[in-house]
mmCIF file of C-alpha atoms and ligand atoms in Angstrom:
data_model
loop_
_atom_site.group_PDB
_atom_site.id
_atom_site.type_symbol
_atom_site.label_atom_id
_atom_site.label_comp_id
_atom_site.label_asym_id
_atom_site.label_seq_id
_atom_site.Cartn_x
_atom_site.Cartn_y
_atom_site.Cartn_z
ATOM 1 C CA MET A 219 21.168 23.798 149.842
ATOM 2 C CA LYS A 220 17.908 25.670 149.520
ATOM 3 C CA GLY A 221 14.810 23.517 149.583
ATOM 4 C CA ARG A 222 13.037 25.356 146.792
ATOM 5 C CA THR A 223 11.669 23.510 143.808
ATOM 6 C CA LEU A 224 10.385 24.629 140.438
ATOM 7 C CA LEU A 225 6.822 23.558 139.707
ATOM 8 C CA MET A 226 6.531 22.750 135.999
ATOM 9 C CA ILE A 227 3.271 20.829 135.820
ATOM 10 C CA PRO A 228 0.200 21.701 133.741
ATOM 11 C CA GLY A 229 -1.531 23.259 136.744
ATOM 12 C CA PRO A 230 -1.536 24.344 139.409
ATOM 13 C CA VAL A 231 1.293 26.652 138.422
ATOM 14 C CA GLU A 232 3.487 29.117 140.287
ATOM 15 C CA SER A 233 2.142 32.621 140.946
ATOM 16 C CA GLU A 234 3.879 35.974 141.172
ATOM 17 C CA PRO A 235 4.631 37.201 144.730
ATOM 18 C CA GLU A 236 2.099 40.054 144.366
ATOM 19 C CA VAL A 237 -0.602 37.483 143.587
ATOM 20 C CA MET A 238 0.311 35.355 146.598
ATOM 21 C CA ALA A 239 0.398 38.483 148.776
ATOM 22 C CA ALA A 240 -3.251 39.181 147.905
ATOM 23 C CA LEU A 241 -4.147 35.859 149.506
ATOM 24 C CA ALA A 242 -2.798 37.138 152.814
ATOM 25 C CA ASP A 243 -5.091 40.184 152.896
ATOM 26 C CA PRO A 244 -6.890 40.677 156.196
ATOM 27 C CA ALA A 245 -10.382 39.184 156.126
ATOM 28 C CA THR A 246 -12.849 41.476 154.416
ATOM 29 C CA SER A 247 -16.570 41.556 153.800
ATOM 30 C CA HIS A 248 -17.682 40.455 150.372
ATOM 31 C CA VAL A 249 -19.730 43.660 150.211
ATOM 32 C CA ALA A 250 -16.991 46.015 151.444
ATOM 33 C CA PRO A 251 -16.588 48.891 148.950
ATOM 34 C CA ALA A 252 -12.915 48.044 148.378
ATOM 35 C CA PHE A 253 -13.770 44.429 147.547
ATOM 36 C CA ILE A 254 -16.640 45.427 145.263
ATOM 37 C CA GLU A 255 -14.138 47.525 143.321
ATOM 38 C CA ILE A 256 -11.687 44.599 143.119
ATOM 39 C CA PHE A 257 -14.367 42.157 141.926
ATOM 40 C CA GLY A 258 -15.661 44.687 139.383
ATOM 41 C CA ARG A 259 -12.178 45.213 137.965
ATOM 42 C CA ALA A 260 -11.557 41.452 137.782
ATOM 43 C CA LEU A 261 -14.740 40.985 135.743
ATOM 44 C CA GLU A 262 -13.788 43.803 133.379
ATOM 45 C CA ARG A 263 -10.305 42.378 132.860
ATOM 46 C CA LEU A 264 -11.735 38.949 132.083
ATOM 47 C CA ARG A 265 -13.537 40.486 129.099
ATOM 48 C CA THR A 266 -10.134 41.613 127.827
ATOM 49 C CA VAL A 267 -8.390 38.313 128.522
ATOM 50 C CA PHE A 268 -11.133 36.307 126.776
ATOM 51 C CA SER A 269 -11.417 39.005 124.113
ATOM 52 C CA CYS A 270 -15.177 39.186 124.444
ATOM 53 C CA PRO A 271 -16.213 42.804 124.968
ATOM 54 C CA ASP A 272 -19.945 42.033 124.826
ATOM 55 C CA GLY A 273 -19.775 38.831 126.865
ATOM 56 C CA GLN A 274 -20.851 38.158 130.434
ATOM 57 C CA PRO A 275 -18.049 36.949 132.717
ATOM 58 C CA PHE A 276 -18.734 34.643 135.670
ATOM 59 C CA VAL A 277 -16.331 34.152 138.589
ATOM 60 C CA VAL A 278 -17.480 31.425 140.963
ATOM 61 C CA ALA A 279 -15.644 29.534 143.705
ATOM 62 C CA GLY A 280 -14.768 26.080 142.440
ATOM 63 C CA SER A 281 -12.367 24.262 140.139
ATOM 64 C CA GLY A 282 -12.260 24.141 136.353
ATOM 65 C CA THR A 283 -14.818 21.356 136.342
ATOM 66 C CA LEU A 284 -17.305 23.789 137.854
ATOM 67 C CA ALA A 285 -16.485 26.216 135.037
ATOM 68 C CA MET A 286 -17.408 23.436 132.574
ATOM 69 C CA ASP A 287 -20.600 22.918 134.582
ATOM 70 C CA LEU A 288 -21.383 26.647 134.333
ATOM 71 C CA LEU A 289 -21.694 26.157 130.571
ATOM 72 C CA ALA A 290 -23.031 22.608 130.445
ATOM 73 C CA ALA A 291 -25.835 23.076 132.971
ATOM 74 C CA ASN A 292 -27.083 26.336 131.497
ATOM 75 C CA LEU A 293 -26.881 25.496 127.807
ATOM 76 C CA THR A 294 -28.218 21.936 127.919
ATOM 77 C CA GLU A 295 -31.772 20.692 128.248
ATOM 78 C CA PRO A 296 -33.092 17.187 127.808
ATOM 79 C CA GLY A 297 -32.770 16.439 124.093
ATOM 80 C CA THR A 298 -30.056 19.018 123.338
ATOM 81 C CA ARG A 299 -27.826 17.595 120.638
ATOM 82 C CA ALA A 300 -24.148 18.069 121.430
ATOM 83 C CA LEU A 301 -21.057 17.278 119.400
ATOM 84 C CA VAL A 302 -17.897 16.878 121.493
ATOM 85 C CA VAL A 303 -14.771 17.569 119.447
ATOM 86 C CA ASN A 304 -12.725 15.155 121.491
ATOM 87 C CA THR A 305 -8.942 15.283 121.845
ATOM 88 C CA GLY A 306 -8.633 13.343 125.096
ATOM 89 C CA TYR A 307 -9.532 13.086 128.754
ATOM 90 C CA PHE A 308 -11.298 16.433 129.094
ATOM 91 C CA GLY A 309 -13.455 15.900 126.016
ATOM 92 C CA ASP A 310 -14.713 12.711 127.662
ATOM 93 C CA ARG A 311 -15.486 14.723 130.788
ATOM 94 C CA PHE A 312 -17.438 17.372 128.862
ATOM 95 C CA GLY A 313 -19.412 14.634 127.117
ATOM 96 C CA ASP A 314 -20.264 12.927 130.440
ATOM 97 C CA MET A 315 -21.368 16.218 131.909
ATOM 98 C CA LEU A 316 -23.584 17.188 128.971
ATOM 99 C CA ALA A 317 -25.170 13.731 129.027
ATOM 100 C CA ARG A 318 -25.882 14.134 132.755
ATOM 101 C CA TYR A 319 -27.996 17.183 131.859
ATOM 102 C CA GLY A 320 -29.915 15.226 129.255
ATOM 103 C CA ALA A 321 -27.976 15.977 126.078
ATOM 104 C CA GLU A 322 -27.673 13.459 123.256
ATOM 105 C CA VAL A 323 -23.891 13.435 122.968
ATOM 106 C CA THR A 324 -21.877 12.428 119.926
ATOM 107 C CA HIS A 325 -18.078 12.314 120.180
ATOM 108 C CA LEU A 326 -15.926 13.210 117.204
ATOM 109 C CA ARG A 327 -12.635 11.599 118.142
ATOM 110 C CA ALA A 328 -9.119 11.556 116.753
ATOM 111 C CA PRO A 329 -6.341 9.057 117.453
ATOM 112 C CA VAL A 330 -4.285 9.831 120.568
ATOM 113 C CA GLY A 331 -2.136 12.859 119.735
ATOM 114 C CA GLY A 332 -4.401 14.006 116.913
ATOM 115 C CA ALA A 333 -7.302 16.448 116.696
ATOM 116 C CA PRO A 334 -10.429 16.486 114.521
ATOM 117 C CA THR A 335 -10.021 18.986 111.688
ATOM 118 C CA PRO A 336 -12.500 21.732 110.785
ATOM 119 C CA ALA A 337 -13.369 19.690 107.657
ATOM 120 C CA GLU A 338 -14.211 16.661 109.828
ATOM 121 C CA VAL A 339 -16.329 18.860 112.086
ATOM 122 C CA ASP A 340 -18.054 20.280 108.997
ATOM 123 C CA ALA A 341 -18.856 16.757 107.825
ATOM 124 C CA ALA A 342 -20.221 15.770 111.252
ATOM 125 C CA LEU A 343 -22.399 18.889 111.455
ATOM 126 C CA SER A 344 -23.703 18.242 107.941
ATOM 127 C CA LEU A 345 -24.878 14.734 108.887
ATOM 128 C CA ARG A 346 -27.395 15.833 111.488
ATOM 129 C CA ARG A 347 -28.606 18.917 113.318
ATOM 130 C CA TYR A 348 -26.761 19.821 116.539
ATOM 131 C CA ASN A 349 -27.477 22.563 119.054
ATOM 132 C CA LEU A 350 -23.966 22.943 120.401
ATOM 133 C CA LEU A 351 -20.445 21.679 120.105
ATOM 134 C CA THR A 352 -17.600 21.675 122.596
ATOM 135 C CA ILE A 353 -13.892 21.940 121.899
ATOM 136 C CA THR A 354 -11.086 21.385 124.393
ATOM 137 C CA HIS A 355 -8.714 24.120 123.241
ATOM 138 C CA VAL A 356 -5.690 22.397 124.750
ATOM 139 C CA ASP A 357 -6.274 18.903 126.040
ATOM 140 C CA THR A 358 -4.044 18.681 129.092
ATOM 141 C CA SER A 359 -3.916 14.901 128.779
ATOM 142 C CA THR A 360 -2.273 14.948 125.342
ATOM 143 C CA GLY A 361 -0.763 18.416 124.918
ATOM 144 C CA VAL A 362 -2.811 18.716 121.722
ATOM 145 C CA ARG A 363 -4.218 22.082 120.667
ATOM 146 C CA ALA A 364 -7.393 22.035 118.606
ATOM 147 C CA ASP A 365 -8.042 24.516 115.802
ATOM 148 C CA VAL A 366 -10.617 26.559 117.691
ATOM 149 C CA GLN A 367 -10.679 29.361 115.135
ATOM 150 C CA GLY A 368 -11.340 27.002 112.225
ATOM 151 C CA ILE A 369 -13.920 24.917 114.078
ATOM 152 C CA ALA A 370 -15.744 27.943 115.500
ATOM 153 C CA ALA A 371 -16.175 29.317 111.970
ATOM 154 C CA ILE A 372 -17.724 26.004 110.875
ATOM 155 C CA ALA A 373 -19.984 25.942 113.929
ATOM 156 C CA ARG A 374 -21.237 29.431 113.156
ATOM 157 C CA ARG A 375 -21.989 28.443 109.550
ATOM 158 C CA HIS A 376 -24.133 25.577 110.836
ATOM 159 C CA ASP A 377 -25.713 27.805 113.487
ATOM 160 C CA VAL A 378 -24.385 25.604 116.280
ATOM 161 C CA LEU A 379 -23.259 27.118 119.599
ATOM 162 C CA CYS A 380 -19.503 26.806 120.049
ATOM 163 C CA LEU A 381 -18.282 26.224 123.633
ATOM 164 C CA VAL A 382 -14.566 26.139 124.398
ATOM 165 C CA ASP A 383 -12.851 24.524 127.372
ATOM 166 C CA GLY A 384 -9.892 26.852 127.687
ATOM 167 C CA VAL A 385 -8.685 25.609 131.080
ATOM 168 C CA CYS A 386 -5.236 24.876 129.669
ATOM 169 C CA SER A 387 -5.197 27.723 127.160
ATOM 170 C CA VAL A 388 -6.746 31.012 128.307
ATOM 171 C CA GLY A 389 -3.941 33.436 129.080
ATOM 172 C CA GLY A 390 -1.343 31.341 127.243
ATOM 173 C CA GLU A 391 -2.702 30.482 123.805
ATOM 174 C CA ALA A 392 -4.401 32.922 121.437
ATOM 175 C CA LEU A 393 -8.168 32.899 121.964
ATOM 176 C CA ASP A 394 -10.274 35.680 120.478
ATOM 177 C CA MET A 395 -13.869 34.854 121.349
ATOM 178 C CA ALA A 396 -15.425 37.780 119.525
ATOM 179 C CA ALA A 397 -13.385 37.605 116.329
ATOM 180 C CA TRP A 398 -13.518 33.815 116.074
ATOM 181 C CA GLY A 399 -17.213 33.480 116.916
ATOM 182 C CA VAL A 400 -16.749 31.440 120.097
ATOM 183 C CA ASP A 401 -20.041 31.628 122.005
ATOM 184 C CA ALA A 402 -18.827 30.665 125.474
ATOM 185 C CA ALA A 403 -15.468 29.793 126.975
ATOM 186 C CA LEU A 404 -14.180 28.778 130.363
ATOM 187 C CA THR A 405 -11.035 28.419 132.366
ATOM 188 C CA ALA A 406 -9.822 27.970 135.924
ATOM 189 C CA SER A 407 -7.572 30.149 138.024
ATOM 190 C CA GLN A 408 -4.676 27.700 138.390
ATOM 191 C CA LYS A 409 -3.366 27.472 134.836
ATOM 192 C CA ALA A 410 -2.152 30.186 132.475
ATOM 193 C CA LEU A 411 -3.804 32.884 134.598
ATOM 194 C CA ALA A 412 -1.268 32.018 137.311
ATOM 195 C CA VAL A 413 -3.532 32.183 140.360
ATOM 196 C CA PRO A 414 -3.838 29.394 142.936
ATOM 197 C CA PRO A 415 -6.649 26.872 142.351
ATOM 198 C CA GLY A 416 -10.160 27.653 143.504
ATOM 199 C CA LEU A 417 -11.898 29.873 140.945
ATOM 200 C CA ALA A 418 -14.074 28.749 138.058
ATOM 201 C CA LEU A 419 -14.135 31.361 135.297
ATOM 202 C CA ALA A 420 -16.443 31.521 132.306
ATOM 203 C CA VAL A 421 -17.527 34.073 129.726
ATOM 204 C CA ALA A 422 -20.830 33.745 127.881
ATOM 205 C CA GLY A 423 -21.188 35.618 124.604
ATOM 206 C CA PRO A 424 -24.445 37.101 123.286
ATOM 207 C CA ARG A 425 -25.603 33.937 121.458
ATOM 208 C CA ALA A 426 -25.020 31.766 124.520
ATOM 209 C CA LEU A 427 -26.959 34.230 126.683
ATOM 210 C CA ALA A 428 -29.793 34.232 124.125
ATOM 211 C CA ALA A 429 -29.854 30.414 124.109
ATOM 212 C CA PHE A 430 -30.013 30.482 127.896
ATOM 213 C CA SER A 431 -32.940 32.920 127.824
ATOM 214 C CA ALA A 432 -34.772 30.669 125.360
ATOM 215 C CA ARG A 433 -34.594 27.604 127.657
ATOM 216 C CA LYS A 434 -37.846 25.742 128.144
ATOM 217 C CA THR A 435 -36.852 23.902 131.328
ATOM 218 C CA PRO A 436 -35.234 25.025 134.591
ATOM 219 C CA VAL A 437 -31.477 24.607 134.959
ATOM 220 C CA ALA A 438 -30.888 21.238 136.597
ATOM 221 C CA SER A 439 -27.957 22.421 138.735
ATOM 222 C CA TYR A 440 -28.792 24.859 141.501
ATOM 223 C CA TYR A 441 -25.245 26.116 142.160
ATOM 224 C CA SER A 442 -24.422 26.666 138.481
ATOM 225 C CA ASP A 443 -27.684 28.355 137.467
ATOM 226 C CA TRP A 444 -26.838 31.561 135.595
ATOM 227 C CA SER A 445 -30.085 33.186 136.678
ATOM 228 C CA LEU A 446 -28.764 33.125 140.254
ATOM 229 C CA TRP A 447 -25.271 34.378 139.356
ATOM 230 C CA LEU A 448 -26.068 36.905 136.611
ATOM 231 C CA PRO A 449 -27.488 39.575 138.948
ATOM 232 C CA VAL A 450 -24.453 39.154 141.211
ATOM 233 C CA MET A 451 -21.904 39.540 138.396
ATOM 234 C CA GLN A 452 -23.810 42.490 136.932
ATOM 235 C CA ALA A 453 -24.009 44.172 140.340
ATOM 236 C CA TYR A 454 -20.280 43.834 141.073
ATOM 237 C CA GLU A 455 -19.434 45.193 137.661
ATOM 238 C CA ALA A 456 -21.757 48.139 138.337
ATOM 239 C CA ARG A 457 -19.885 48.517 141.660
ATOM 240 C CA LYS A 458 -22.913 47.570 143.755
ATOM 241 C CA PRO A 459 -23.147 45.006 146.557
ATOM 242 C CA ALA A 460 -24.843 41.699 145.817
ATOM 243 C CA TYR A 461 -25.032 38.212 147.260
ATOM 244 C CA PHE A 462 -25.864 34.730 146.129
ATOM 245 C CA GLY A 463 -22.972 32.542 147.348
ATOM 246 C CA THR A 464 -20.090 34.058 149.312
ATOM 247 C CA PRO A 465 -17.283 34.837 146.866
ATOM 248 C CA ALA A 466 -13.786 33.547 147.612
ATOM 249 C CA VAL A 467 -12.699 37.070 148.490
ATOM 250 C CA ASN A 468 -8.947 36.538 148.764
ATOM 251 C CA LEU A 469 -8.807 34.458 145.594
ATOM 252 C CA VAL A 470 -10.806 37.071 143.715
ATOM 253 C CA HIS A 471 -8.273 39.670 144.850
ATOM 254 C CA ALA A 472 -5.406 37.416 143.739
ATOM 255 C CA LEU A 473 -7.167 36.996 140.388
ATOM 256 C CA GLU A 474 -7.559 40.745 140.011
ATOM 257 C CA VAL A 475 -3.843 41.283 140.672
ATOM 258 C CA SER A 476 -2.829 38.592 138.198
ATOM 259 C CA LEU A 477 -5.242 39.826 135.515
ATOM 260 C CA ALA A 478 -3.761 43.318 135.895
ATOM 261 C CA GLN A 479 -0.294 41.848 135.279
ATOM 262 C CA ILE A 480 -1.588 39.891 132.283
ATOM 263 C CA VAL A 481 -3.308 42.889 130.716
ATOM 264 C CA ALA A 482 -0.162 44.979 131.331
ATOM 265 C CA GLU A 483 1.963 42.365 129.540
ATOM 266 C CA GLY A 484 -0.569 42.388 126.693
ATOM 267 C CA MET A 485 -2.348 39.334 125.326
ATOM 268 C CA ALA A 486 -0.355 39.213 122.086
ATOM 269 C CA ALA A 487 2.983 39.542 123.929
ATOM 270 C CA ARG A 488 1.921 36.869 126.402
ATOM 271 C CA VAL A 489 0.982 34.440 123.649
ATOM 272 C CA THR A 490 4.313 35.125 121.927
ATOM 273 C CA ARG A 491 6.221 34.507 125.180
ATOM 274 C CA HIS A 492 4.480 31.175 125.661
ATOM 275 C CA ARG A 493 5.198 30.158 122.068
ATOM 276 C CA ARG A 494 8.857 31.144 122.262
ATOM 277 C CA LEU A 495 9.454 29.284 125.521
ATOM 278 C CA SER A 496 7.501 26.280 124.311
ATOM 279 C CA ASP A 497 9.496 26.145 121.076
ATOM 280 C CA ALA A 498 12.749 26.280 123.035
ATOM 281 C CA LEU A 499 11.664 23.504 125.396
ATOM 282 C CA LYS A 500 10.355 21.322 122.592
ATOM 283 C CA GLY A 501 13.597 21.845 120.680
ATOM 284 C CA GLY A 502 15.476 20.658 123.754
ATOM 285 C CA ILE A 503 13.254 17.583 124.046
ATOM 286 C CA GLY A 504 13.913 16.797 120.389
ATOM 287 C CA ALA A 505 17.676 17.142 120.919
ATOM 288 C CA LEU A 506 17.466 14.320 123.474
ATOM 289 C CA GLY A 507 15.828 12.044 120.906
ATOM 290 C CA LEU A 508 12.490 11.988 122.773
ATOM 291 C CA ASN A 509 9.132 11.896 120.980
ATOM 292 C CA GLN A 510 6.106 13.993 121.821
ATOM 293 C CA VAL A 511 2.482 12.861 122.082
ATOM 294 C CA PRO A 512 1.027 15.334 119.523
ATOM 295 C CA LEU A 513 1.309 13.650 116.158
ATOM 296 C CA ARG A 514 2.527 16.753 114.326
ATOM 297 C CA PRO A 515 4.304 19.910 115.560
ATOM 298 C CA GLU A 516 1.414 22.174 114.558
ATOM 299 C CA LEU A 517 -0.885 20.189 116.873
ATOM 300 C CA ALA A 518 1.309 20.831 119.907
ATOM 301 C CA ALA A 519 0.131 23.289 122.538
ATOM 302 C CA THR A 520 2.418 26.028 123.789
ATOM 303 C CA THR A 521 1.224 25.747 127.396
ATOM 304 C CA LEU A 522 2.522 22.241 128.009
ATOM 305 C CA THR A 523 4.629 19.520 126.425
ATOM 306 C CA ALA A 524 3.672 15.826 126.545
ATOM 307 C CA VAL A 525 6.637 13.508 126.000
ATOM 308 C CA TYR A 526 6.910 9.737 125.581
ATOM 309 C CA TYR A 527 9.447 8.018 127.817
ATOM 310 C CA PRO A 528 12.371 6.634 125.872
ATOM 311 C CA ASP A 529 12.932 2.864 125.922
ATOM 312 C CA GLY A 530 13.938 1.644 129.363
ATOM 313 C CA VAL A 531 12.576 4.692 131.224
ATOM 314 C CA ASN A 532 9.262 4.910 133.063
ATOM 315 C CA ALA A 533 7.430 7.060 135.605
ATOM 316 C CA SER A 534 9.955 6.143 138.294
ATOM 317 C CA PHE A 535 12.281 8.692 136.707
ATOM 318 C CA LEU A 536 9.997 11.600 137.705
ATOM 319 C CA PRO A 537 11.117 11.538 141.373
ATOM 320 C CA LYS A 538 14.695 11.684 140.080
ATOM 321 C CA VAL A 539 13.856 14.883 138.204
ATOM 322 C CA ALA A 540 12.143 16.162 141.356
ATOM 323 C CA ALA A 541 15.293 15.380 143.338
ATOM 324 C CA ALA A 542 17.089 17.637 140.863
ATOM 325 C CA GLY A 543 14.659 20.411 141.796
ATOM 326 C CA VAL A 544 11.937 20.366 139.134
ATOM 327 C CA ILE A 545 8.466 18.865 139.536
ATOM 328 C CA LEU A 546 6.963 17.345 136.383
ATOM 329 C CA ALA A 547 3.668 15.485 135.907
ATOM 330 C CA GLY A 548 2.945 11.907 134.879
ATOM 331 C CA GLY A 549 0.537 10.737 132.182
ATOM 332 C CA LEU A 550 -3.248 11.128 132.259
ATOM 333 C CA HIS A 551 -4.730 9.817 129.011
ATOM 334 C CA LYS A 552 -6.022 6.316 129.694
ATOM 335 C CA GLU A 553 -4.643 4.750 126.503
ATOM 336 C CA ILE A 554 -1.056 5.860 127.123
ATOM 337 C CA ARG A 555 -1.014 6.767 130.823
ATOM 338 C CA ASP A 556 2.164 4.861 131.723
ATOM 339 C CA ARG A 557 4.066 5.752 128.587
ATOM 340 C CA TYR A 558 4.537 9.508 128.851
ATOM 341 C CA PHE A 559 5.039 12.496 131.125
ATOM 342 C CA ARG A 560 4.043 16.150 130.951
ATOM 343 C CA ILE A 561 5.823 19.448 131.442
ATOM 344 C CA GLY A 562 3.672 22.512 132.086
ATOM 345 C CA HIS A 563 5.057 25.887 131.044
ATOM 346 C CA MET A 564 2.383 28.490 131.433
ATOM 347 C CA GLY A 565 1.683 31.627 133.386
ATOM 348 C CA THR A 566 4.766 33.168 134.927
ATOM 349 C CA VAL A 567 7.261 30.936 133.108
ATOM 350 C CA ARG A 568 10.577 32.511 132.041
ATOM 351 C CA PRO A 569 13.560 31.426 129.915
ATOM 352 C CA ALA A 570 15.554 30.416 132.997
ATOM 353 C CA ASP A 571 12.739 28.028 133.998
ATOM 354 C CA ILE A 572 13.007 26.265 130.638
ATOM 355 C CA LEU A 573 16.758 25.808 130.998
ATOM 356 C CA ALA A 574 16.455 24.638 134.609
ATOM 357 C CA THR A 575 13.761 22.166 133.603
ATOM 358 C CA LEU A 576 15.832 20.663 130.820
ATOM 359 C CA GLY A 577 18.848 20.464 133.127
ATOM 360 C CA ALA A 578 16.867 18.570 135.759
ATOM 361 C CA LEU A 579 15.278 16.403 133.076
ATOM 362 C CA GLU A 580 18.717 15.411 131.820
ATOM 363 C CA THR A 581 19.800 14.601 135.379
ATOM 364 C CA GLY A 582 16.755 12.360 135.796
ATOM 365 C CA LEU A 583 17.254 10.655 132.445
ATOM 366 C CA ALA A 584 20.919 10.017 133.184
ATOM 367 C CA ALA A 585 19.997 8.538 136.578
ATOM 368 C CA ALA A 586 17.436 6.313 134.825
ATOM 369 C CA GLY A 587 20.164 4.951 132.553
ATOM 370 C CA TYR A 588 19.156 6.700 129.331
ATOM 371 C CA ARG A 589 22.137 7.435 127.124
ATOM 372 C CA PHE A 590 22.301 10.820 125.436
ATOM 373 C CA ASP A 591 24.618 13.674 124.722
ATOM 374 C CA HIS A 592 24.773 15.493 128.071
ATOM 375 C CA GLY A 593 23.838 19.142 127.754
ATOM 376 C CA ALA A 594 22.251 18.676 124.314
ATOM 377 C CA SER A 595 18.796 19.812 125.373
ATOM 378 C CA VAL A 596 20.000 22.796 127.373
ATOM 379 C CA SER A 597 22.236 23.842 124.531
ATOM 380 C CA ALA A 598 19.461 23.551 121.913
ATOM 381 C CA ALA A 599 17.037 25.501 124.081
ATOM 382 C CA GLN A 600 19.580 28.189 124.890
ATOM 383 C CA ALA A 601 20.404 28.567 121.207
ATOM 384 C CA ALA A 602 16.687 29.026 120.465
ATOM 385 C CA LEU A 603 16.233 31.513 123.296
ATOM 386 C CA VAL A 604 19.258 33.618 122.474
ATOM 387 C CA GLY A 605 18.953 33.369 118.715
HETATM 388 N N1 PMP B 48 -10.364 21.019 131.297
HETATM 389 C C1 PMP B 48 -9.055 20.980 131.073
HETATM 390 C C2 PMP B 48 -8.548 21.164 129.690
HETATM 391 C C3 PMP B 48 -8.174 20.788 132.139
HETATM 392 O O1 PMP B 48 -6.868 20.754 131.924
HETATM 393 C C4 PMP B 48 -8.679 20.633 133.442
HETATM 394 C C5 PMP B 48 -7.759 20.429 134.633
HETATM 395 N N2 PMP B 48 -6.562 19.855 134.400
HETATM 396 C C6 PMP B 48 -10.063 20.677 133.617
HETATM 397 C C7 PMP B 48 -10.875 20.883 132.533
HETATM 398 C C8 PMP B 48 -10.678 20.494 134.962
HETATM 399 O O2 PMP B 48 -10.233 21.472 135.845
HETATM 400 P P1 PMP B 48 -10.162 21.184 137.418
HETATM 401 O O3 PMP B 48 -9.197 20.086 137.643
HETATM 402 O O4 PMP B 48 -9.702 22.497 137.983
HETATM 403 O O5 PMP B 48 -11.545 20.811 137.855
#
């Protein structure tokens, strides 16, 4: 039997062979003309993927947390007032980070599985003056998707900068920075962009760049300081050599290949694919009688699915699913960590992956002693996919 497995976790995700092949390029100089062209194209394609034609993209070696830092460090000064629209683990992280840079942080929280509404954000912004707010577009700990479009419109009305953590959304969920009035957004390579981990990606819109220019104090992080990276990003996009910190050349090439595939698929088609596959998977989960963490279907992300264990089943069933060939992830949110598991379905995911995942899930559940109608989830998902 072949030893291959299917990786269905909410990042890192599987990459297309062409993307992996770029990682095996012979070593190249970061100022070689061919690499300058690759980096320049990657930056241009990020504008398309984030839908921010007049924004400034940043590509820096590091994980998604560095991408958060690229916004937090540059847009916060001591005394900055920040509202964190908090839907779980990564909202807490953004709040901690902003506080580290001297912000006065207020969290607007929802119960586990819920998300603050635009009306609640409006009320919070009416109570006191804030400089910025952050939204986790999809909180990977709960599978909850926040209403970025609605909240960004409220933020703009209150003249508050709107920053979006799109680590679990960009390239899978709809995000239109320019049309929605999102001032800065970030992601990482290893999620819906389907590149191995190692690149922090951010796009700053005109209002975020203006806020940066109006800073009164130096940026407290050296590595994240936009003033050090801006000339480098601008040079690569103008197809000129530049240096601040050595770029992760092979990863940047892999990113460029994947972004080309994404742009060729088309953002709208890609979002539709994610929604269709997510709906099929979630239908299958429902057919097994399992409950999801998001409190209502419209709060559920299309990039991952967070599912409560049924009675009598716990995390020890995940290795049983893995033995059936599919890797899933355990819980992350501190209040429910041991009560649920997560299935990632973003990036290169296809209908056959959904069916294979549900098949392996059923095998694991059966081995864990859960009683259900065998084949019910696969059948429901197949009906949704074919119908
Ligand atoms: N934000 C969100 C929404 C995430 O899902 C993650 C990673 N799971 C991060 C931030 C942090 O990214 P990284 O682990 O790459 O530092």
